[in-house]
Short mmCIF file of C-alpha atoms in Angstrom, two decimals:
data_model
loop_
_atom_site.label_atom_id
_atom_site.label_comp_id
_atom_site.label_asym_id
_atom_site.label_seq_id
_atom_site.Cartn_x
_atom_site.Cartn_y
_atom_site.Cartn_z
CA SER Q 1 61.75 15.17 209.08
CA GLN Q 2 59.68 17.04 206.49
CA ARG Q 3 62.67 17.28 204.34
CA ASN Q 4 63.27 13.60 204.13
CA SER Q 5 59.76 12.50 203.79
CA ALA Q 6 60.02 14.54 200.44
CA ALA Q 7 62.67 12.10 199.16
CA ARG Q 8 62.20 10.43 195.66
CA VAL Q 9 64.28 7.87 194.02
CA VAL Q 10 65.04 8.37 190.33
CA SER Q 11 64.12 5.47 188.34
CA GLY Q 12 62.68 4.57 184.83
CA SER Q 13 64.80 5.25 181.63
CA LEU Q 14 67.41 6.84 183.79
CA ALA Q 15 68.15 3.84 186.11
CA SER Q 16 69.94 2.00 183.46
CA ASP Q 17 72.53 4.99 183.50
CA PHE Q 18 72.84 5.68 187.22
CA LYS Q 19 70.92 5.67 190.45
CA ALA Q 20 70.60 8.52 192.52
CA THR Q 21 68.26 9.85 195.34
CA VAL Q 22 67.24 13.43 194.84
CA PHE Q 23 65.65 15.39 197.67
CA PHE Q 24 62.86 17.86 196.78
CA PRO Q 25 60.97 19.76 199.29
CA PRO Q 26 56.92 19.99 198.83
CA PHE Q 27 57.30 23.93 198.51
CA LEU Q 28 60.12 26.34 197.73
CA PHE Q 29 62.39 26.92 200.88
CA THR Q 30 63.50 30.32 201.65
CA ALA Q 31 66.87 28.91 202.37
CA GLY Q 32 69.32 28.24 199.36
CA ASN Q 33 70.85 25.40 197.60
CA CYS Q 34 73.81 23.16 198.49
CA TRP Q 35 76.07 22.12 195.46
CA LEU Q 36 78.98 19.59 195.43
CA GLN Q 37 80.90 20.96 192.62
CA GLN Q 38 81.88 23.93 190.45
CA GLY Q 39 82.13 23.86 186.74
CA LYS Q 40 85.00 25.31 184.78
CA ASN Q 41 83.00 28.44 184.05
CA GLY Q 42 82.25 28.97 187.89
CA ARG Q 43 78.60 27.74 187.65
CA CYS Q 44 77.52 25.53 190.33
CA GLN Q 45 76.69 21.78 189.49
CA VAL Q 46 75.86 18.50 191.16
CA LEU Q 47 73.12 19.74 193.44
CA TYR Q 48 73.41 18.25 196.86
CA MET Q 49 70.47 19.44 198.72
CA PRO Q 50 67.75 22.04 197.90
CA GLY Q 51 66.31 24.29 200.70
CA MET Q 52 69.52 24.14 202.97
CA SER Q 53 71.01 26.85 204.98
CA ARG Q 54 74.38 28.11 204.26
CA GLU Q 55 75.46 26.96 207.94
CA GLU Q 56 74.18 23.46 207.16
CA CYS Q 57 75.87 23.42 203.63
CA CYS Q 58 79.28 24.43 204.68
CA ARG Q 59 79.28 22.46 207.95
CA SER Q 60 80.37 19.21 206.03
CA GLY Q 61 83.70 20.72 205.20
CA ARG Q 62 83.76 19.00 201.76
CA LEU Q 63 86.07 20.49 199.18
CA GLY Q 64 84.31 22.17 196.51
CA THR Q 65 81.09 22.48 198.40
CA SER Q 66 79.22 25.61 197.39
CA TRP Q 67 75.90 27.47 198.58
CA THR Q 68 73.69 29.77 196.59
CA GLU Q 69 70.51 31.76 197.82
CA GLU Q 70 68.70 32.00 194.40
CA ASP Q 71 65.27 30.53 194.53
CA VAL Q 72 64.43 28.41 191.52
CA PRO Q 73 61.40 26.02 191.01
CA ASN Q 74 61.70 22.28 191.64
CA SER Q 75 61.39 21.44 187.93
CA THR Q 76 64.37 23.61 187.22
CA LEU Q 77 66.38 21.90 190.17
CA PHE Q 78 65.22 18.54 188.74
CA ARG Q 79 66.95 19.43 185.32
CA TRP Q 80 69.94 20.75 186.74
CA THR Q 81 70.41 17.54 188.79
CA ILE Q 82 69.44 14.54 186.56
CA PHE Q 83 70.12 15.98 183.15
CA ASN Q 84 72.93 18.42 184.11
CA GLU Q 85 71.76 21.03 181.66
CA THR Q 86 74.12 23.66 182.15
CA CYS Q 87 76.74 25.49 179.95
CA ASP Q 88 79.54 23.43 181.02
CA ASN Q 89 81.40 21.79 178.17
CA VAL Q 90 79.09 23.59 175.55
CA ASP Q 91 81.42 24.85 172.67
CA CYS Q 92 79.56 27.62 170.74
CA GLY Q 93 82.39 28.30 168.50
CA PRO Q 94 84.11 31.83 167.83
CA GLY Q 95 81.79 34.91 168.42
CA LYS Q 96 79.19 33.17 170.59
CA LYS Q 97 78.64 32.15 174.16
CA CYS Q 98 76.38 29.69 176.02
CA LYS Q 99 73.73 31.32 178.03
CA MET Q 100 70.75 29.58 180.03
CA ASN Q 101 67.40 30.56 178.49
CA ARG Q 102 64.20 31.10 180.35
CA ARG Q 103 63.52 27.28 180.24
CA SER Q 104 66.89 26.76 182.01
CA LYS Q 105 68.36 25.16 178.96
CA PRO Q 106 71.74 25.97 177.48
CA ARG Q 107 71.57 28.19 174.40
CA CYS Q 108 74.38 29.72 172.08
CA VAL Q 109 73.82 33.55 171.56
CA CYS Q 110 75.90 35.86 169.58
CA ALA Q 111 78.58 37.59 171.53
CA PRO Q 112 81.49 38.92 169.24
CA ASP Q 113 84.69 40.00 170.79
CA CYS Q 114 84.51 43.81 170.42
CA SER Q 115 87.46 44.62 172.87
CA ASN Q 116 89.76 45.37 169.96
CA ILE Q 117 87.33 47.78 168.16
CA THR Q 118 88.87 51.30 168.31
CA TRP Q 119 86.21 53.21 166.38
CA LYS Q 120 83.12 53.68 168.54
CA GLY Q 121 80.94 55.45 165.90
CA PRO Q 122 78.48 54.18 163.38
CA VAL Q 123 79.66 52.27 160.45
CA CYS Q 124 78.38 51.71 156.97
CA GLY Q 125 77.87 47.89 156.25
CA SER Q 126 78.32 46.09 152.86
CA ASP Q 127 74.53 45.59 152.67
CA GLY Q 128 73.97 49.31 152.54
CA LYS Q 129 72.79 49.62 156.14
CA THR Q 130 73.97 51.87 158.85
CA TYR Q 131 74.91 50.23 162.07
CA ARG Q 132 75.25 51.94 165.64
CA ASP Q 133 78.79 50.49 165.84
CA GLU Q 134 80.95 47.72 164.34
CA CYS Q 135 79.99 45.64 167.41
CA ALA Q 136 76.40 45.67 166.44
CA LEU Q 137 77.38 44.95 162.77
CA LEU Q 138 79.10 41.84 163.99
CA LYS Q 139 76.19 40.57 165.87
CA SER Q 140 74.04 41.03 162.64
CA LYS Q 141 76.73 38.99 161.02
CA CYS Q 142 76.61 36.29 163.45
CA LYS Q 143 72.78 36.27 163.25
CA GLY Q 144 72.56 35.02 159.57
CA LEU Q 145 74.64 37.64 157.47
CA PRO Q 146 78.04 35.73 157.21
CA ASP Q 147 79.15 37.91 154.09
CA LEU Q 148 78.46 41.27 156.08
CA GLU Q 149 81.46 43.49 156.40
CA VAL Q 150 82.27 46.99 157.19
CA GLN Q 151 82.46 49.23 154.17
CA TYR Q 152 83.56 52.47 155.72
CA GLN Q 153 83.26 54.44 158.92
CA GLY Q 154 80.17 56.84 159.57
CA LYS Q 155 76.77 56.52 158.46
CA CYS Q 156 75.96 55.15 154.85
CA LYS Q 157 75.84 58.00 152.37
CA LYS Q 158 74.51 58.85 148.94
CA THR Q 159 77.70 60.42 147.58
CA CYS Q 160 81.35 59.66 147.88
CA ARG Q 161 82.10 63.00 149.42
CA ASP Q 162 83.64 62.43 152.90
CA VAL Q 163 83.83 58.67 152.46
CA LEU Q 164 87.07 57.38 153.36
CA CYS Q 165 87.44 53.79 152.01
CA PRO Q 166 90.06 51.48 153.94
CA GLY Q 167 93.20 50.20 152.08
CA SER Q 168 93.27 50.39 148.32
CA SER Q 169 89.40 50.45 147.82
CA THR Q 170 87.66 53.33 145.81
CA CYS Q 171 84.40 54.78 146.61
CA VAL Q 172 81.67 54.45 143.95
CA VAL Q 173 77.90 55.34 143.67
CA ASP Q 174 75.75 52.73 142.44
CA GLN Q 175 72.46 52.95 140.54
CA THR Q 176 70.47 53.41 143.92
CA ASN Q 177 72.64 56.27 144.71
CA ASN Q 178 74.31 54.55 147.72
CA ALA Q 179 78.10 54.96 148.12
CA TYR Q 180 80.10 51.85 148.42
CA CYS Q 181 84.02 50.95 148.71
CA VAL Q 182 85.20 48.47 145.97
CA THR Q 183 88.52 47.39 144.75
CA CYS Q 184 89.44 48.51 141.24
CA ASN Q 185 92.68 46.49 140.69
CA ARG Q 186 91.19 43.14 140.07
CA VAL Q 187 92.02 41.03 137.05
CA CYS Q 188 89.08 39.71 134.85
CA PRO Q 189 89.24 36.52 133.09
CA GLU Q 190 89.33 36.41 129.42
CA VAL Q 191 86.01 36.12 127.58
CA SER Q 192 85.01 32.57 127.08
CA SER Q 193 81.34 33.15 125.55
CA PRO Q 194 79.57 35.78 123.61
CA GLU Q 195 76.71 35.41 126.26
CA GLN Q 196 79.03 37.24 128.75
CA TYR Q 197 78.80 40.56 126.75
CA LEU Q 198 76.88 43.31 128.42
CA CYS Q 199 75.57 46.77 127.07
CA GLY Q 200 76.11 49.28 129.56
CA ASN Q 201 74.04 52.33 130.05
CA ASP Q 202 76.92 54.47 128.64
CA GLY Q 203 76.46 52.45 125.25
CA ILE Q 204 79.64 50.70 125.54
CA VAL Q 205 79.94 47.03 125.07
CA TYR Q 206 81.68 45.24 128.19
CA ALA Q 207 83.20 41.75 127.74
CA SER Q 208 81.74 40.74 131.26
CA ALA Q 209 80.23 41.67 134.27
CA CYS Q 210 83.69 41.81 135.93
CA HIS Q 211 84.83 44.15 133.27
CA LEU Q 212 81.70 46.48 133.82
CA ARG Q 213 82.47 46.50 137.50
CA ARG Q 214 86.06 47.34 137.05
CA ALA Q 215 84.97 50.34 134.54
CA THR Q 216 82.61 51.44 137.26
CA CYS Q 217 85.07 51.32 139.95
CA LEU Q 218 87.50 53.37 137.90
CA LEU Q 219 85.11 55.95 136.78
CA GLY Q 220 83.85 56.49 140.39
CA ARG Q 221 79.93 56.18 139.65
CA SER Q 222 77.64 53.68 138.49
CA ILE Q 223 77.19 52.87 134.89
CA GLY Q 224 74.83 50.15 134.89
CA VAL Q 225 73.40 47.42 132.60
CA ALA Q 226 71.20 48.32 129.75
CA TYR Q 227 70.69 44.95 128.70
CA GLU Q 228 72.61 41.69 128.10
CA GLY Q 229 74.51 41.11 125.00
CA LYS Q 230 76.18 43.56 122.62
CA CYS Q 231 74.70 47.17 122.37
CA ILE Q 232 72.33 47.71 119.45
CA SER Q 233 71.98 51.43 119.00
CA GLU Q 234 71.85 54.22 116.35
CA TRP Q 235 75.17 55.66 117.54
CA PRO Q 236 78.55 54.02 117.03
CA ILE Q 237 79.16 51.25 119.36
CA ARG Q 238 82.22 51.28 121.49
CA THR Q 239 83.45 48.11 122.91
CA GLN Q 240 85.79 47.80 126.08
CA PHE Q 241 87.17 44.42 126.39
CA HIS Q 242 90.25 45.20 128.46
CA ILE Q 243 90.73 47.88 130.90
CA CYS Q 244 94.23 48.64 132.02
#
């Protein structure tokens, strides 16, 4: 028959691994594809015959036989049959799932679990950007921003008014007039080098960047760094080594 005349035997580099006879029609049939197995994810695998009607496929009565009516190019069927390029046994890790791309190759894409997110509105990220919702933020985190976190619910603001910070964190406004949620009750290590001194824009000498951040947090607005080292000015210098 025309179908049998189109049979080709796999050989070459693949012959050492297995021998198989794969049938490819010279054109794309309107009939579907007959499969011998189903993967754990429900995807059909182990192609038995392309261009076969449903009646012909199911007539054998084999357990696990499946039929699909999708039309795919011969090149795609060849890859599915010989190289078994499917998402079966592909572990993408947490927050990702396997999908077949346009070239019929398995690819891991970001798909965070957003089922437990209760707040459906916009959120402000730790990068100072507003995201449509927390799920959109999690996708951006997956795509290359591993340190990205939710700062607070709602759009990013320029003031701390109406900003509700989670837990024990406090809202502060930085030098660029962006509101952030930070934790004030952190313990700063003792000063080990004079090079750690910073002169704040308020004329106060801070023992380290950690001490300056704590002071900023407690004040509720940005202090900023004037320059590194102890303050040199005409007015009396105030020094803050410990903030309790």
